[in-house]
């Protein structure tokens, strides 16, 4: 399966990486003569081929059009209208290749009053209400950089949409346009929370919601060495196990959701966890039903025994990086390959297209 990706940053290249990991022939059209932007290329181009084209030149534009004529799918992450101005929009591309699945990923989507506005991950997540889910009493909500909007709401939903449309095209013979907006994807991911609110289980006030950093059993707490331990004992049996292992035999586990108990007990938990280092607590608690895990840095994570046992990180030409996922029992993902230099396959690809090199 051949996917043509127009070089960009963040979600577009990540979507292409996911498909390349699974064996697709992903060809990245790089801008000839320009330096890569931060967030473009690198590991996200592993396993892909690269062609450098100046789409303002007729010959290079024709090469891009021929690539699309032979492609199964396309990935682009420009503002709405950019591809149309290049003459590579969905209408002419599908006219030349009716089976083409045309994947577009943007923050706000191809339509709506914000479609042409600039924005970034935090803005898209904020508009859906999802940013508020990380609220902490007395503090502004925060989220991990790029994970929720760009990669989950954008790239993963684009990849899902592309695969769905590619499967449908096998029977219908017709491609279509995928409008993957990060704001849409994040909104869809919040379905469980909306369901909890509809059942009066989710409270917006942080001090009344165990997810929002107010409870003694669901949060990250500092340890004696300044590192942190995460607790996630939501279910009653796991909460009882946590209390037992922390030595709180005087605490009634049946009162887990008595909100008035939380401040005092939370203070006790915080004080107890400050008596040992993070790794010492892990020796006592990790792997039990107390629902505990260390808060690892990006540098520490690859060395954790669970990641090592599952092969969750691989080294490619001396560079350690996350391994492909998910796992397949019969047709495993291919091992990551080094990302190509921009334009490394230009001559080979032009020859495949029957163009002079």
Short mmCIF file of C-alpha atoms in Angstrom, two decimals:
data_model
loop_
_atom_site.label_atom_id
_atom_site.label_comp_id
_atom_site.label_asym_id
_atom_site.label_seq_id
_atom_site.Cartn_x
_atom_site.Cartn_y
_atom_site.Cartn_z
CA UNK A 1 0.00 0.00 0.00
CA UNK A 2 1.45 3.36 -1.02
CA UNK A 3 0.86 6.51 1.00
CA UNK A 4 2.09 9.94 -0.16
CA UNK A 5 2.80 12.30 2.73
CA UNK A 6 3.36 16.01 2.27
CA UNK A 7 6.05 17.00 4.76
CA UNK A 8 4.86 18.86 7.82
CA UNK A 9 5.27 18.80 11.57
CA UNK A 10 3.67 16.74 14.32
CA UNK A 11 0.52 14.78 13.53
CA UNK A 12 1.00 14.31 9.78
CA UNK A 13 4.47 12.77 10.05
CA UNK A 14 3.40 10.71 13.08
CA UNK A 15 0.44 9.29 11.17
CA UNK A 16 2.79 8.42 8.30
CA UNK A 17 5.18 6.77 10.76
CA UNK A 18 2.40 4.57 12.15
CA UNK A 19 1.52 3.38 8.65
CA UNK A 20 5.17 2.88 7.70
CA UNK A 21 5.72 0.83 10.87
CA UNK A 22 2.93 -1.47 9.67
CA UNK A 23 4.54 -1.96 6.27
CA UNK A 24 3.08 0.76 4.05
CA UNK A 25 5.32 2.34 1.40
CA UNK A 26 5.19 5.91 2.68
CA UNK A 27 6.78 8.50 0.40
CA UNK A 28 7.39 11.92 1.94
CA UNK A 29 7.40 14.90 -0.39
CA UNK A 30 9.90 17.30 1.15
CA UNK A 31 10.27 20.95 0.21
CA UNK A 32 13.38 21.14 -1.97
CA UNK A 33 16.07 23.45 -0.65
CA UNK A 34 14.51 24.18 2.76
CA UNK A 35 15.63 23.14 6.21
CA UNK A 36 13.46 20.85 8.30
CA UNK A 37 11.29 22.53 10.91
CA UNK A 38 11.34 21.51 14.56
CA UNK A 39 8.97 18.57 14.94
CA UNK A 40 9.43 17.41 11.35
CA UNK A 41 11.49 14.44 10.16
CA UNK A 42 13.71 12.62 12.61
CA UNK A 43 12.23 9.48 14.12
CA UNK A 44 8.83 10.33 12.65
CA UNK A 45 10.25 9.59 9.19
CA UNK A 46 11.57 6.15 10.09
CA UNK A 47 10.88 3.55 7.44
CA UNK A 48 9.76 6.10 4.85
CA UNK A 49 11.18 7.14 1.49
CA UNK A 50 11.88 10.80 0.75
CA UNK A 51 11.63 12.85 -2.43
CA UNK A 52 12.52 16.55 -2.59
CA UNK A 53 10.32 18.64 -4.90
CA UNK A 54 9.71 22.32 -5.51
CA UNK A 55 5.97 22.33 -6.14
CA UNK A 56 6.17 25.78 -7.75
CA UNK A 57 8.04 24.25 -10.67
CA UNK A 58 5.87 22.59 -13.36
CA UNK A 59 8.10 19.51 -13.66
CA UNK A 60 8.12 18.90 -9.93
CA UNK A 61 4.38 19.51 -9.68
CA UNK A 62 3.85 16.91 -12.40
CA UNK A 63 5.98 14.45 -10.42
CA UNK A 64 3.78 15.02 -7.36
CA UNK A 65 0.64 14.50 -9.43
CA UNK A 66 2.00 11.25 -10.83
CA UNK A 67 2.76 10.07 -7.32
CA UNK A 68 -0.84 10.73 -6.33
CA UNK A 69 -2.06 8.93 -9.46
CA UNK A 70 -0.37 5.75 -8.17
CA UNK A 71 -1.10 6.20 -4.48
CA UNK A 72 -3.68 4.54 -2.27
CA UNK A 73 -3.69 7.34 0.29
CA UNK A 74 -2.47 10.86 0.95
CA UNK A 75 -1.54 12.71 4.15
CA UNK A 76 -1.39 16.50 4.38
CA UNK A 77 -1.53 18.86 7.33
CA UNK A 78 -1.61 22.34 5.81
CA UNK A 79 -4.16 25.06 6.50
CA UNK A 80 -7.36 24.65 4.46
CA UNK A 81 -6.85 25.91 0.91
CA UNK A 82 -3.09 25.42 0.63
CA UNK A 83 -3.28 22.18 -1.35
CA UNK A 84 -5.99 23.67 -3.56
CA UNK A 85 -3.74 26.62 -4.42
CA UNK A 86 -0.99 24.19 -5.39
CA UNK A 87 -3.39 22.44 -7.77
CA UNK A 88 -3.24 19.28 -5.65
CA UNK A 89 -6.57 19.58 -3.83
CA UNK A 90 -9.06 16.72 -3.51
CA UNK A 91 -11.08 17.56 -6.63
CA UNK A 92 -8.29 17.27 -9.23
CA UNK A 93 -6.53 14.49 -7.30
CA UNK A 94 -9.68 12.31 -7.15
CA UNK A 95 -10.49 13.11 -10.77
CA UNK A 96 -7.15 11.62 -11.78
CA UNK A 97 -7.22 8.78 -9.22
CA UNK A 98 -10.81 7.97 -8.15
CA UNK A 99 -9.62 5.39 -5.57
CA UNK A 100 -7.41 7.85 -3.69
CA UNK A 101 -8.13 8.32 0.02
CA UNK A 102 -7.26 11.94 0.72
CA UNK A 103 -6.31 12.42 4.38
CA UNK A 104 -6.26 15.92 5.86
CA UNK A 105 -5.29 16.73 9.47
CA UNK A 106 -5.69 20.20 10.97
CA UNK A 107 -6.37 21.67 14.36
CA UNK A 108 -9.80 23.18 13.73
CA UNK A 109 -10.93 21.22 10.66
CA UNK A 110 -11.63 22.10 7.04
CA UNK A 111 -14.75 24.12 7.90
CA UNK A 112 -16.15 26.28 10.68
CA UNK A 113 -15.39 29.82 11.87
CA UNK A 114 -11.95 28.84 13.25
CA UNK A 115 -10.81 26.85 10.21
CA UNK A 116 -8.29 29.49 9.09
CA UNK A 117 -7.11 30.47 12.59
CA UNK A 118 -3.69 29.54 13.91
CA UNK A 119 -3.55 27.27 16.95
CA UNK A 120 -1.67 24.54 18.74
CA UNK A 121 -2.33 21.42 20.78
CA UNK A 122 -3.30 23.22 23.98
CA UNK A 123 -5.85 25.41 22.15
CA UNK A 124 -7.67 22.49 20.51
CA UNK A 125 -7.82 20.56 23.79
CA UNK A 126 -9.07 23.66 25.62
CA UNK A 127 -11.99 24.21 23.26
CA UNK A 128 -13.37 20.71 23.83
CA UNK A 129 -13.47 21.09 27.62
CA UNK A 130 -10.90 18.33 27.97
CA UNK A 131 -8.19 20.67 29.27
CA UNK A 132 -10.38 21.26 32.32
CA UNK A 133 -10.13 17.54 33.13
CA UNK A 134 -6.61 18.13 34.41
CA UNK A 135 -7.72 20.85 36.80
CA UNK A 136 -6.24 21.05 40.27
CA UNK A 137 -7.84 23.18 42.98
CA UNK A 138 -6.19 26.60 43.01
CA UNK A 139 -4.02 25.96 39.93
CA UNK A 140 -4.36 26.26 36.16
CA UNK A 141 -4.93 22.99 34.27
CA UNK A 142 -1.96 21.53 32.41
CA UNK A 143 -1.46 18.72 29.88
CA UNK A 144 1.55 16.83 28.49
CA UNK A 145 2.95 18.54 25.39
CA UNK A 146 1.56 17.36 22.00
CA UNK A 147 0.11 14.08 23.29
CA UNK A 148 -3.62 14.77 23.46
CA UNK A 149 -4.39 17.15 20.60
CA UNK A 150 -1.68 16.54 18.01
CA UNK A 151 -0.96 12.85 18.36
CA UNK A 152 -4.15 11.34 19.81
CA UNK A 153 -6.87 13.68 18.53
CA UNK A 154 -5.10 14.32 15.23
CA UNK A 155 -2.70 11.63 14.05
CA UNK A 156 -4.45 8.58 15.52
CA UNK A 157 -7.86 9.63 14.23
CA UNK A 158 -6.39 10.37 10.81
CA UNK A 159 -4.73 6.93 10.74
CA UNK A 160 -8.01 5.31 11.80
CA UNK A 161 -9.93 7.26 9.16
CA UNK A 162 -7.44 6.39 6.44
CA UNK A 163 -7.57 2.68 7.21
CA UNK A 164 -11.38 2.71 7.31
CA UNK A 165 -11.61 4.51 3.98
CA UNK A 166 -8.94 2.34 2.37
CA UNK A 167 -10.90 -0.77 3.37
CA UNK A 168 -14.12 0.75 2.01
CA UNK A 169 -12.42 1.67 -1.28
CA UNK A 170 -11.58 -1.99 -1.86
CA UNK A 171 -15.25 -2.76 -2.32
CA UNK A 172 -16.56 0.51 -3.76
CA UNK A 173 -13.59 1.43 -5.94
CA UNK A 174 -13.99 5.02 -4.77
CA UNK A 175 -11.79 7.16 -2.57
CA UNK A 176 -12.91 10.06 -0.40
CA UNK A 177 -11.64 12.91 1.76
CA UNK A 178 -10.84 12.41 5.46
CA UNK A 179 -11.23 15.61 7.48
CA UNK A 180 -9.37 14.77 10.71
CA UNK A 181 -9.62 17.78 13.02
CA UNK A 182 -7.76 17.59 16.30
CA UNK A 183 -10.63 19.38 18.03
CA UNK A 184 -13.01 16.69 16.74
CA UNK A 185 -10.80 13.78 17.77
CA UNK A 186 -10.22 15.10 21.29
CA UNK A 187 -13.95 15.74 21.61
CA UNK A 188 -14.68 12.12 20.66
CA UNK A 189 -12.12 10.86 23.17
CA UNK A 190 -14.06 12.63 25.91
CA UNK A 191 -17.13 10.43 25.37
CA UNK A 192 -16.55 8.45 28.57
CA UNK A 193 -16.31 11.64 30.64
CA UNK A 194 -19.52 13.00 29.09
CA UNK A 195 -21.16 9.69 29.93
CA UNK A 196 -20.00 9.95 33.53
CA UNK A 197 -21.38 13.51 33.75
CA UNK A 198 -24.72 12.35 32.37
CA UNK A 199 -24.85 9.76 35.17
CA UNK A 200 -24.00 12.44 37.78
CA UNK A 201 -20.75 10.65 38.54
CA UNK A 202 -18.39 13.33 37.23
CA UNK A 203 -18.14 16.56 39.22
CA UNK A 204 -16.48 19.61 37.68
CA UNK A 205 -15.28 20.94 41.06
CA UNK A 206 -11.76 19.54 41.66
CA UNK A 207 -12.26 19.14 45.39
CA UNK A 208 -15.20 16.80 44.71
CA UNK A 209 -13.59 14.70 41.98
CA UNK A 210 -10.96 12.07 42.68
CA UNK A 211 -9.58 12.41 39.14
CA UNK A 212 -8.77 16.08 39.77
CA UNK A 213 -5.97 15.75 42.31
CA UNK A 214 -7.94 16.10 45.53
CA UNK A 215 -8.28 12.54 46.77
CA UNK A 216 -5.81 10.50 48.83
CA UNK A 217 -5.87 7.57 46.38
CA UNK A 218 -5.63 8.99 42.84
CA UNK A 219 -2.73 11.36 42.21
CA UNK A 220 1.05 11.60 42.12
CA UNK A 221 2.85 12.19 45.42
CA UNK A 222 6.38 13.28 46.21
CA UNK A 223 8.78 10.86 47.85
CA UNK A 224 11.85 11.37 50.03
CA UNK A 225 14.20 11.84 47.06
CA UNK A 226 12.03 14.45 45.34
CA UNK A 227 10.76 11.91 42.79
CA UNK A 228 7.09 10.99 42.53
CA UNK A 229 4.87 7.94 42.85
CA UNK A 230 1.49 7.59 41.14
CA UNK A 231 -1.47 6.11 43.02
CA UNK A 232 -4.57 4.94 41.16
CA UNK A 233 -6.56 2.81 43.60
CA UNK A 234 -10.08 3.62 42.39
CA UNK A 235 -11.89 0.34 43.09
CA UNK A 236 -12.71 -0.52 46.73
CA UNK A 237 -10.61 -3.68 46.84
CA UNK A 238 -7.59 -1.88 45.42
CA UNK A 239 -8.07 1.04 47.83
CA UNK A 240 -8.18 -1.38 50.76
CA UNK A 241 -4.96 -2.97 49.52
CA UNK A 242 -3.28 0.44 49.27
CA UNK A 243 -4.29 1.37 52.80
CA UNK A 244 -3.02 -1.96 54.14
CA UNK A 245 0.35 -1.65 52.43
CA UNK A 246 0.77 1.94 53.60
CA UNK A 247 0.08 0.83 57.16
CA UNK A 248 -3.20 2.73 57.59
CA UNK A 249 -5.04 0.02 59.51
CA UNK A 250 -7.05 2.65 61.35
CA UNK A 251 -8.67 3.97 58.15
CA UNK A 252 -12.09 2.59 57.19
CA UNK A 253 -11.83 1.58 53.51
CA UNK A 254 -15.62 1.71 53.23
CA UNK A 255 -15.45 5.52 53.59
CA UNK A 256 -13.34 5.89 50.41
CA UNK A 257 -15.74 8.35 48.77
CA UNK A 258 -16.60 10.41 51.84
CA UNK A 259 -15.36 13.76 50.54
CA UNK A 260 -14.98 15.30 53.99
CA UNK A 261 -12.37 12.65 54.85
CA UNK A 262 -10.16 13.44 51.88
CA UNK A 263 -8.13 16.49 53.01
CA UNK A 264 -6.89 14.94 56.26
CA UNK A 265 -6.22 11.51 54.76
CA UNK A 266 -4.52 13.01 51.72
CA UNK A 267 -2.17 14.89 54.03
CA UNK A 268 -1.39 11.63 55.86
CA UNK A 269 -0.68 9.79 52.58
CA UNK A 270 1.59 12.61 51.42
CA UNK A 271 3.45 12.55 54.73
CA UNK A 272 3.86 8.76 54.64
CA UNK A 273 5.22 8.72 51.10
CA UNK A 274 7.85 11.29 52.08
CA UNK A 275 9.40 8.73 54.43
CA UNK A 276 10.96 6.62 51.64
CA UNK A 277 12.46 7.17 48.23
CA UNK A 278 10.38 6.51 45.14
CA UNK A 279 12.29 3.34 44.28
CA UNK A 280 12.01 2.06 47.85
CA UNK A 281 8.23 2.45 47.64
CA UNK A 282 8.25 0.65 44.29
CA UNK A 283 10.05 -2.27 45.89
CA UNK A 284 7.19 -2.53 48.38
CA UNK A 285 4.22 -1.63 46.19
CA UNK A 286 4.85 -2.00 42.47
CA UNK A 287 3.19 -5.02 40.88
CA UNK A 288 0.58 -5.32 43.63
CA UNK A 289 -3.14 -4.59 43.47
CA UNK A 290 -2.50 -1.29 45.23
CA UNK A 291 -2.31 0.30 41.74
CA UNK A 292 1.05 2.03 42.08
CA UNK A 293 3.66 3.01 39.50
CA UNK A 294 6.70 5.28 39.57
CA UNK A 295 6.57 8.58 37.70
CA UNK A 296 9.53 8.02 35.39
CA UNK A 297 11.39 10.57 33.34
CA UNK A 298 11.79 10.02 29.60
CA UNK A 299 15.39 9.05 30.31
CA UNK A 300 14.40 6.51 32.98
CA UNK A 301 11.49 4.85 31.16
CA UNK A 302 13.46 2.64 28.73
CA UNK A 303 15.29 1.00 31.62
CA UNK A 304 12.19 -0.14 33.47
CA UNK A 305 11.95 -3.97 33.57
CA UNK A 306 8.42 -4.01 32.14
CA UNK A 307 9.41 -1.97 29.08
CA UNK A 308 12.51 -4.11 28.65
CA UNK A 309 10.54 -7.35 28.89
CA UNK A 310 8.10 -6.17 26.21
CA UNK A 311 10.74 -4.62 23.98
CA UNK A 312 8.99 -1.25 24.11
CA UNK A 313 12.12 0.65 23.05
CA UNK A 314 14.45 -0.17 20.17
CA UNK A 315 17.81 1.21 19.15
CA UNK A 316 18.27 2.25 15.53
CA UNK A 317 21.76 3.39 14.51
CA UNK A 318 22.54 4.29 18.09
CA UNK A 319 19.28 6.19 18.68
CA UNK A 320 16.85 4.79 21.25
CA UNK A 321 13.20 5.25 20.33
CA UNK A 322 9.72 3.82 21.04
CA UNK A 323 8.99 0.53 19.28
CA UNK A 324 6.00 0.11 16.93
CA UNK A 325 2.67 -0.87 18.44
CA UNK A 326 0.24 -2.61 18.72
CA UNK A 327 1.45 -6.21 18.65
CA UNK A 328 0.34 -8.73 16.02
CA UNK A 329 0.44 -12.49 16.50
CA UNK A 330 1.03 -13.38 12.83
CA UNK A 331 2.14 -10.27 10.92
CA UNK A 332 4.38 -8.23 13.21
CA UNK A 333 5.24 -4.63 12.49
CA UNK A 334 8.54 -4.21 10.71
CA UNK A 335 11.56 -3.17 12.72
CA UNK A 336 12.16 0.60 12.59
CA UNK A 337 14.65 1.81 10.04
CA UNK A 338 16.70 4.96 10.08
CA UNK A 339 14.87 8.02 8.76
CA UNK A 340 16.13 9.05 5.32
CA UNK A 341 17.87 12.31 4.62
CA UNK A 342 15.47 14.74 2.90
CA UNK A 343 15.32 13.86 -0.77
CA UNK A 344 17.39 10.68 -0.38
CA UNK A 345 15.14 8.71 -2.75
CA UNK A 346 14.37 11.46 -5.25
CA UNK A 347 16.13 9.87 -8.21
CA UNK A 348 14.79 6.37 -7.52
CA UNK A 349 11.21 7.59 -7.20
CA UNK A 350 11.41 9.76 -10.33
CA UNK A 351 12.63 6.72 -12.29
CA UNK A 352 9.69 4.69 -10.94
CA UNK A 353 7.39 7.42 -12.27
CA UNK A 354 9.04 7.30 -15.70
CA UNK A 355 10.40 10.81 -15.40
CA UNK A 356 13.82 12.00 -16.50
CA UNK A 357 16.34 12.21 -13.65
#
